XYZ file of N, CA and C in Angstrom:
372
model
N 323.824 -13.343 88.873
C 325.213 -13.140 88.339
C 325.369 -13.235 86.952
N 325.945 -12.331 86.304
C 326.377 -12.322 84.832
C 327.581 -13.194 84.575
N 327.418 -14.218 83.910
C 328.532 -15.205 83.767
C 328.521 -15.945 82.458
N 329.834 -16.071 81.959
C 330.255 -16.985 80.808
C 331.175 -17.735 81.419
N 330.914 -19.305 81.329
C 331.618 -20.201 81.956
C 332.107 -21.165 80.895
N 333.523 -21.101 80.754
C 334.105 -22.143 79.836
C 334.339 -23.463 80.434
N 334.384 -24.438 79.699
C 334.690 -25.870 80.198
C 335.239 -26.718 78.986
N 335.827 -27.787 79.400
C 336.339 -28.809 78.454
C 337.851 -28.635 78.068
N 338.451 -27.729 78.641
C 339.957 -27.658 78.427
C 340.674 -28.705 79.131
N 341.971 -29.055 78.592
C 342.862 -29.990 79.321
C 344.031 -30.188 78.468
N 344.741 -31.459 78.644
C 345.912 -31.567 77.917
C 345.603 -32.819 76.905
N 346.007 -32.605 75.651
C 345.749 -33.463 74.614
C 346.907 -33.480 73.771
N 347.191 -34.719 73.237
C 348.358 -34.982 72.348
C 348.150 -34.328 70.944
N 349.138 -33.987 70.276
C 349.186 -33.418 69.033
C 348.248 -34.468 67.908
N 347.556 -33.862 67.211
C 346.560 -34.585 66.440
C 345.268 -34.995 66.987
N 345.107 -34.732 68.279
C 343.946 -35.109 68.993
C 342.842 -34.148 68.788
N 341.689 -34.355 69.465
C 340.606 -33.437 69.440
C 339.996 -33.198 70.888
N 339.349 -32.036 70.807
C 338.807 -31.597 72.089
C 337.636 -30.718 71.795
N 336.600 -30.658 72.666
C 335.400 -29.668 72.551
C 335.278 -28.915 73.777
N 335.336 -27.545 73.509
C 335.235 -26.509 74.502
C 333.669 -26.246 74.679
N 333.252 -25.840 75.707
C 331.788 -25.418 75.874
C 331.936 -24.101 76.623
N 330.944 -23.271 76.255
C 330.691 -21.939 77.158
C 329.137 -21.737 77.440
N 328.783 -21.764 78.642
C 327.543 -21.610 79.055
C 327.279 -20.194 79.604
N 326.245 -19.563 79.108
C 325.979 -18.113 79.528
C 324.765 -18.142 80.380
N 324.859 -17.372 81.401
C 323.920 -17.091 82.462
C 323.835 -15.736 82.954
N 322.686 -15.104 83.334
C 322.558 -14.010 83.821
C 322.627 -12.815 82.721
N 322.755 -13.206 81.422
C 322.787 -12.144 80.334
C 322.083 -12.640 79.227
N 321.823 -11.701 78.298
C 321.145 -12.134 77.077
C 321.985 -12.781 76.093
N 321.481 -13.923 75.746
C 322.368 -14.792 74.749
C 321.863 -14.641 73.477
N 320.563 -14.926 73.245
C 319.911 -14.790 71.913
C 319.944 -13.354 71.425
N 320.189 -13.244 70.182
C 320.280 -11.786 69.528
C 321.640 -11.276 69.396
N 322.690 -12.016 70.027
C 323.928 -11.565 69.941
C 325.107 -12.511 69.428
N 326.124 -12.116 68.714
C 327.065 -12.886 68.332
C 327.977 -13.469 69.403
N 328.710 -14.595 69.388
C 329.502 -15.167 70.137
C 330.891 -15.370 69.547
N 331.885 -15.288 70.301
C 333.192 -15.703 69.748
C 334.115 -16.253 70.750
N 335.230 -16.874 70.234
C 336.299 -17.500 71.008
C 337.599 -16.784 70.577
N 338.344 -16.538 71.715
C 339.590 -15.990 71.604
C 340.705 -16.950 72.384
N 341.932 -16.749 72.149
C 342.816 -17.417 72.910
C 344.079 -16.588 73.150
N 344.821 -16.955 74.280
C 345.871 -16.189 74.592
C 346.935 -17.192 75.165
N 348.191 -17.129 74.436
C 349.195 -17.932 74.752
C 350.141 -17.020 75.641
N 351.016 -17.825 76.674
C 351.813 -16.995 77.501
C 352.783 -16.077 76.774
N 352.812 -14.871 77.155
C 353.504 -13.705 76.501
C 352.969 -13.209 75.208
N 351.829 -13.630 74.981
C 351.228 -13.237 73.717
C 349.962 -12.366 73.875
N 349.383 -11.791 72.851
C 348.227 -11.072 72.813
C 346.903 -12.083 72.772
N 345.932 -11.596 73.313
C 344.645 -12.327 73.096
C 344.185 -12.130 71.704
N 344.163 -13.328 70.971
C 343.819 -13.345 69.526
C 342.503 -14.038 69.275
N 341.897 -13.484 68.197
C 340.774 -14.107 67.627
C 340.868 -15.509 67.185
N 339.844 -16.305 67.531
C 339.857 -17.712 66.955
C 338.625 -17.830 65.983
N 337.573 -17.675 66.634
C 336.256 -17.967 65.787
C 335.071 -17.310 66.235
N 334.144 -16.985 65.512
C 332.942 -16.222 65.859
C 331.787 -16.723 65.147
N 330.565 -16.568 65.655
C 329.314 -16.984 65.132
C 328.167 -15.923 65.339
N 327.506 -15.675 64.190
C 326.396 -14.647 64.410
C 325.213 -15.303 65.226
N 324.243 -14.452 65.699
C 323.298 -15.062 66.688
C 322.419 -16.140 66.294
N 322.161 -16.197 64.898
C 321.313 -17.249 64.388
C 322.160 -18.363 64.002
N 323.464 -18.356 64.032
C 324.355 -19.466 63.727
C 324.659 -19.748 62.252
N 324.077 -18.945 61.325
C 324.143 -19.111 60.064
C 325.585 -18.638 59.332
N 326.295 -17.822 60.127
C 327.529 -17.360 59.573
C 328.707 -17.404 60.584
N 329.708 -17.971 60.164
C 330.826 -18.260 61.056
C 332.051 -17.717 60.256
N 333.126 -17.361 61.215
C 334.314 -16.907 60.705
C 335.508 -17.585 61.682
N 336.519 -17.650 61.019
C 337.728 -18.415 61.793
C 338.954 -17.633 61.494
N 339.848 -17.724 62.363
C 341.223 -17.240 62.121
C 341.861 -18.310 61.189
N 342.824 -17.762 60.324
C 343.452 -18.681 59.328
C 344.157 -19.763 59.915
N 344.739 -19.623 61.150
C 345.422 -20.618 61.843
C 344.580 -21.830 62.208
N 343.352 -21.687 62.377
C 342.536 -22.779 62.859
C 341.494 -23.203 61.667
N 341.402 -22.470 60.668
C 340.428 -22.733 59.734
C 340.561 -24.106 59.163
N 339.562 -24.962 58.994
C 339.550 -26.271 58.545
C 339.771 -27.352 59.671
N 340.116 -26.875 60.875
C 340.382 -27.689 61.835
C 339.340 -27.404 63.135
N 339.024 -26.238 63.363
C 338.081 -25.865 64.356
C 336.734 -25.583 63.823
N 335.633 -25.806 64.566
C 334.246 -25.435 64.264
C 333.616 -24.855 65.474
N 332.958 -23.749 65.199
C 332.209 -23.039 66.316
C 330.737 -23.308 65.974
N 330.016 -23.491 67.123
C 328.479 -23.686 66.841
C 327.859 -23.226 68.223
N 326.649 -23.041 68.091
C 325.909 -22.655 69.357
C 324.630 -23.267 69.427
N 324.012 -23.468 70.621
C 322.673 -24.190 70.915
C 321.924 -22.925 71.641
N 321.159 -22.282 71.060
C 320.493 -21.012 71.666
C 319.433 -21.491 72.698
N 318.951 -22.695 72.571
C 318.043 -23.254 73.569
C 318.745 -23.482 74.954
N 320.032 -23.623 74.844
C 320.819 -24.022 76.023
C 321.815 -22.889 76.342
N 321.699 -21.683 75.632
C 322.507 -20.569 75.906
C 324.045 -21.012 75.950
N 324.381 -21.796 75.049
C 325.630 -22.420 75.099
C 326.300 -22.273 73.682
N 327.651 -21.928 73.710
C 328.399 -22.005 72.273
C 329.573 -22.987 72.633
N 329.926 -23.577 71.424
C 330.958 -24.686 71.543
C 332.109 -24.401 70.464
N 333.116 -24.938 70.708
C 334.343 -24.925 69.826
C 334.888 -26.315 69.738
N 334.644 -26.955 68.532
C 335.201 -28.235 68.409
C 336.592 -28.104 67.687
N 337.634 -28.741 68.442
C 338.914 -28.555 67.956
C 339.504 -29.903 67.486
N 339.754 -30.016 66.237
C 340.322 -31.182 65.709
C 341.837 -31.001 65.204
N 342.599 -31.946 64.958
C 343.996 -31.976 64.516
C 344.744 -30.960 65.226
N 344.750 -31.123 66.517
C 345.374 -29.998 67.449
C 346.859 -30.004 67.216
N 347.571 -28.815 67.333
C 348.848 -28.699 67.178
C 349.317 -27.960 68.463
N 350.699 -28.215 68.714
C 351.338 -27.583 69.970
C 351.035 -26.096 69.921
N 351.058 -25.475 68.850
C 350.773 -23.965 68.808
C 349.437 -23.506 69.120
N 348.499 -24.518 69.340
C 347.221 -24.277 69.761
C 347.143 -24.099 71.223
N 348.171 -24.328 71.992
C 348.290 -24.391 73.448
C 347.958 -22.846 73.795
N 347.060 -22.558 74.751
C 346.688 -21.355 75.073
C 345.534 -21.400 76.066
N 345.202 -20.252 76.804
C 343.935 -20.097 77.403
C 342.882 -19.685 76.486
N 341.701 -20.314 76.561
C 340.694 -20.085 75.559
C 339.649 -19.382 76.308
N 339.102 -18.166 75.761
C 338.134 -17.369 76.240
C 336.839 -17.365 75.248
N 335.600 -17.580 75.945
C 334.471 -17.249 75.125
C 334.029 -15.741 75.357
N 333.270 -15.247 74.479
C 332.844 -13.921 74.710
C 331.436 -13.523 73.918
N 330.657 -12.781 74.514
C 329.508 -12.278 73.945
C 329.657 -10.910 73.225
N 329.243 -10.914 72.040
C 329.476 -9.729 71.217
C 328.539 -8.601 71.632
N 328.755 -7.430 71.007
C 327.944 -6.238 71.449
C 326.831 -6.062 70.424
N 326.810 -6.979 69.336
C 325.726 -6.854 68.346
C 325.421 -8.288 67.731
N 324.439 -8.229 66.945
C 324.212 -9.725 66.251
C 325.254 -10.025 65.369
N 325.922 -9.077 64.704
C 326.992 -9.317 63.728
C 328.314 -9.632 64.453
N 329.049 -10.723 64.165
C 330.205 -11.088 64.837
C 331.440 -10.187 64.384
N 332.344 -10.116 65.301
C 333.553 -9.225 64.978
C 334.908 -10.124 65.336
N 335.935 -9.770 64.733
C 337.231 -10.423 65.015
C 338.115 -9.545 66.058
N 337.549 -8.505 66.361
C 338.205 -7.612 67.394
C 337.729 -7.782 68.844
N 338.627 -7.613 69.784
C 338.283 -7.710 71.160
C 337.333 -6.795 71.661
N 337.362 -5.596 71.079
C 336.529 -4.462 71.484
C 335.087 -4.812 70.953
N 334.743 -5.818 70.130
C 333.588 -6.062 69.625
C 332.772 -7.035 70.563
N 333.335 -7.388 71.685
C 332.700 -8.352 72.676
C 332.483 -7.539 73.972
N 331.526 -7.725 74.580
C 331.069 -7.033 75.873
C 331.405 -7.829 77.169
N 331.118 -9.191 76.934
C 331.170 -9.983 78.239
C 332.127 -11.182 78.054
N 333.080 -11.465 78.970
C 334.156 -12.548 78.748
C 334.116 -13.512 79.890
N 334.358 -14.749 79.572
C 334.595 -15.829 80.523
C 335.969 -15.723 81.209
N 336.067 -16.574 82.140
C 337.441 -16.681 82.814
C 338.449 -17.370 81.971
N 338.202 -18.112 81.067
C 339.086 -18.897 80.235
C 339.262 -20.354 80.776
N 339.601 -21.155 79.857
C 339.956 -22.645 80.122
C 341.244 -23.040 79.418
N 342.135 -23.632 79.969
C 343.436 -23.872 79.461
C 343.479 -25.126 78.563
N 344.098 -25.024 77.484
C 344.412 -26.174 76.485
C 345.844 -26.218 76.341
N 346.364 -27.502 76.536
C 347.724 -27.752 76.489
C 347.834 -28.905 75.485
N 348.569 -28.569 74.345
C 348.673 -29.761 73.295
C 350.275 -30.050 73.381
N 350.568 -31.260 73.817
C 351.829 -31.664 74.054
C 352.014 -33.117 74.053
N 353.174 -33.743 73.592
C 353.384 -35.033 73.594
C 353.768 -35.579 74.955
């Protein structure tokens, strides 16, 4: 079964930290870029972060730059999103996705496979 499974979501207070994980199975992981997107209620699914297949180049949305860090462990077919200094506006369902190529994209169409998402709620 082709699967991208996110985990690590939950409820956290403003200023807190959380790490999301995405495990890939049944599909090729090495050789492809990976990305994280998020979708808040009533909003579009927006780009958060991406990483090329070797992990040497990362990009971030302006809203999370300096607070979030994307990384990957190719030996474990896993991509991570470390989220620090969380804000209420970070509340959303977070999705991981595998790119269509080795080079990362900030566009949804640049990704071929998607996980089911994991909920992050930042609230006091």
